[in-house]
Amino acid sequence: MSETPQTPQNAEKDPQDWTTGDEPVTGPQLSYLQTLAREAGREVPEGLTKASASELIDELQQQTGRGA
């Protein structure tokens, strides 16, 4: 009898694969993006989706040294 490998509970899914990824950016995402962008000297583009906002957050976290 073989065991089925289990996916870790904290496994991250690619934002482009999110079922809600094409929905508009959330308020908390936008607020955090504005903070990160200000620290990075960047502008937050208009018309972001949840997925694109998540990717930009990851990019700005690396640039500013914030986050995980």
PDB file of C-alpha atoms in Angstrom:
ATOM      1  CA  MET A   1       0.000   0.000   0.000  1.00  0.00           C
ATOM      2  CA  SER A   2       1.562   3.286  -1.067  1.00  0.00           C
ATOM      3  CA  GLU A   3       0.978   6.604   0.576  1.00  0.00           C
ATOM      4  CA  THR A   4      -0.295   9.554  -1.408  1.00  0.00           C
ATOM      5  CA  PRO A   5       2.070  12.523  -1.124  1.00  0.00           C
ATOM      6  CA  GLN A   6       0.429  15.403   0.677  1.00  0.00           C
ATOM      7  CA  THR A   7       0.739  19.013  -0.361  1.00  0.00           C
ATOM      8  CA  PRO A   8       2.034  21.243   2.440  1.00  0.00           C
ATOM      9  CA  GLN A   9      -0.690  23.462   3.880  1.00  0.00           C
ATOM     10  CA  ASN A  10       1.379  26.568   3.185  1.00  0.00           C
ATOM     11  CA  ALA A  11       2.048  25.713  -0.473  1.00  0.00           C
ATOM     12  CA  GLU A  12       1.804  28.818  -2.612  1.00  0.00           C
ATOM     13  CA  LYS A  13      -0.119  28.803  -5.849  1.00  0.00           C
ATOM     14  CA  ASP A  14       1.028  30.954  -8.758  1.00  0.00           C
ATOM     15  CA  PRO A  15      -1.137  34.112  -8.734  1.00  0.00           C
ATOM     16  CA  GLN A  16      -1.863  33.612 -12.444  1.00  0.00           C
ATOM     17  CA  ASP A  17      -3.521  30.291 -11.518  1.00  0.00           C
ATOM     18  CA  TRP A  18      -5.856  31.848  -8.936  1.00  0.00           C
ATOM     19  CA  THR A  19      -9.519  31.481  -9.835  1.00  0.00           C
ATOM     20  CA  THR A  20     -10.085  35.050  -8.590  1.00  0.00           C
ATOM     21  CA  GLY A  21      -6.815  36.400  -9.978  1.00  0.00           C
ATOM     22  CA  ASP A  22      -8.497  38.479 -12.657  1.00  0.00           C
ATOM     23  CA  GLU A  23     -10.714  40.303 -10.154  1.00  0.00           C
ATOM     24  CA  PRO A  24      -9.803  43.891  -9.204  1.00  0.00           C
ATOM     25  CA  VAL A  25      -7.118  44.495  -6.589  1.00  0.00           C
ATOM     26  CA  THR A  26      -8.399  44.435  -2.994  1.00  0.00           C
ATOM     27  CA  GLY A  27      -8.273  47.422  -0.663  1.00  0.00           C
ATOM     28  CA  PRO A  28      -5.653  45.863   1.630  1.00  0.00           C
ATOM     29  CA  GLN A  29      -3.470  44.906  -1.350  1.00  0.00           C
ATOM     30  CA  LEU A  30      -3.676  48.433  -2.736  1.00  0.00           C
ATOM     31  CA  SER A  31      -2.856  50.006   0.623  1.00  0.00           C
ATOM     32  CA  TYR A  32       0.194  47.776   1.087  1.00  0.00           C
ATOM     33  CA  LEU A  33       1.280  48.386  -2.510  1.00  0.00           C
ATOM     34  CA  GLN A  34       1.133  52.144  -1.973  1.00  0.00           C
ATOM     35  CA  THR A  35       3.352  51.820   1.102  1.00  0.00           C
ATOM     36  CA  LEU A  36       5.870  49.596  -0.689  1.00  0.00           C
ATOM     37  CA  ALA A  37       5.851  51.749  -3.826  1.00  0.00           C
ATOM     38  CA  ARG A  38       6.484  54.908  -1.805  1.00  0.00           C
ATOM     39  CA  GLU A  39       9.473  53.254  -0.108  1.00  0.00           C
ATOM     40  CA  ALA A  40      10.778  52.024  -3.463  1.00  0.00           C
ATOM     41  CA  GLY A  41      10.219  55.357  -5.215  1.00  0.00           C
ATOM     42  CA  ARG A  42       7.783  53.754  -7.643  1.00  0.00           C
ATOM     43  CA  GLU A  43       4.247  54.405  -8.842  1.00  0.00           C
ATOM     44  CA  VAL A  44       1.367  51.947  -8.436  1.00  0.00           C
ATOM     45  CA  PRO A  45      -0.149  51.309 -11.871  1.00  0.00           C
ATOM     46  CA  GLU A  46      -3.910  51.651 -12.325  1.00  0.00           C
ATOM     47  CA  GLY A  47      -6.188  48.762 -13.200  1.00  0.00           C
ATOM     48  CA  LEU A  48      -4.359  46.072 -11.244  1.00  0.00           C
ATOM     49  CA  THR A  49      -5.896  42.651 -10.709  1.00  0.00           C
ATOM     50  CA  LYS A  50      -5.483  40.567  -7.567  1.00  0.00           C
ATOM     51  CA  ALA A  51      -2.886  38.431  -9.351  1.00  0.00           C
ATOM     52  CA  SER A  52      -0.860  41.318 -10.786  1.00  0.00           C
ATOM     53  CA  ALA A  53      -0.986  43.125  -7.433  1.00  0.00           C
ATOM     54  CA  SER A  54       0.346  40.028  -5.680  1.00  0.00           C
ATOM     55  CA  GLU A  55       3.228  39.763  -8.141  1.00  0.00           C
ATOM     56  CA  LEU A  56       4.038  43.465  -7.756  1.00  0.00           C
ATOM     57  CA  ILE A  57       3.951  43.103  -3.958  1.00  0.00           C
ATOM     58  CA  ASP A  58       6.489  40.260  -4.206  1.00  0.00           C
ATOM     59  CA  GLU A  59       8.719  42.376  -6.459  1.00  0.00           C
ATOM     60  CA  LEU A  60       8.549  45.448  -4.228  1.00  0.00           C
ATOM     61  CA  GLN A  61       9.131  43.396  -1.077  1.00  0.00           C
ATOM     62  CA  GLN A  62      12.384  42.143  -2.573  1.00  0.00           C
ATOM     63  CA  GLN A  63      13.349  45.637  -3.668  1.00  0.00           C
ATOM     64  CA  THR A  64      12.634  47.205  -0.265  1.00  0.00           C
ATOM     65  CA  GLY A  65      13.727  44.287   1.914  1.00  0.00           C
ATOM     66  CA  ARG A  66      10.249  43.970   3.443  1.00  0.00           C
ATOM     67  CA  GLY A  67       8.201  40.832   3.744  1.00  0.00           C
ATOM     68  CA  ALA A  68       9.275  37.235   3.603  1.00  0.00           C
TER      69      ALA A  68
END
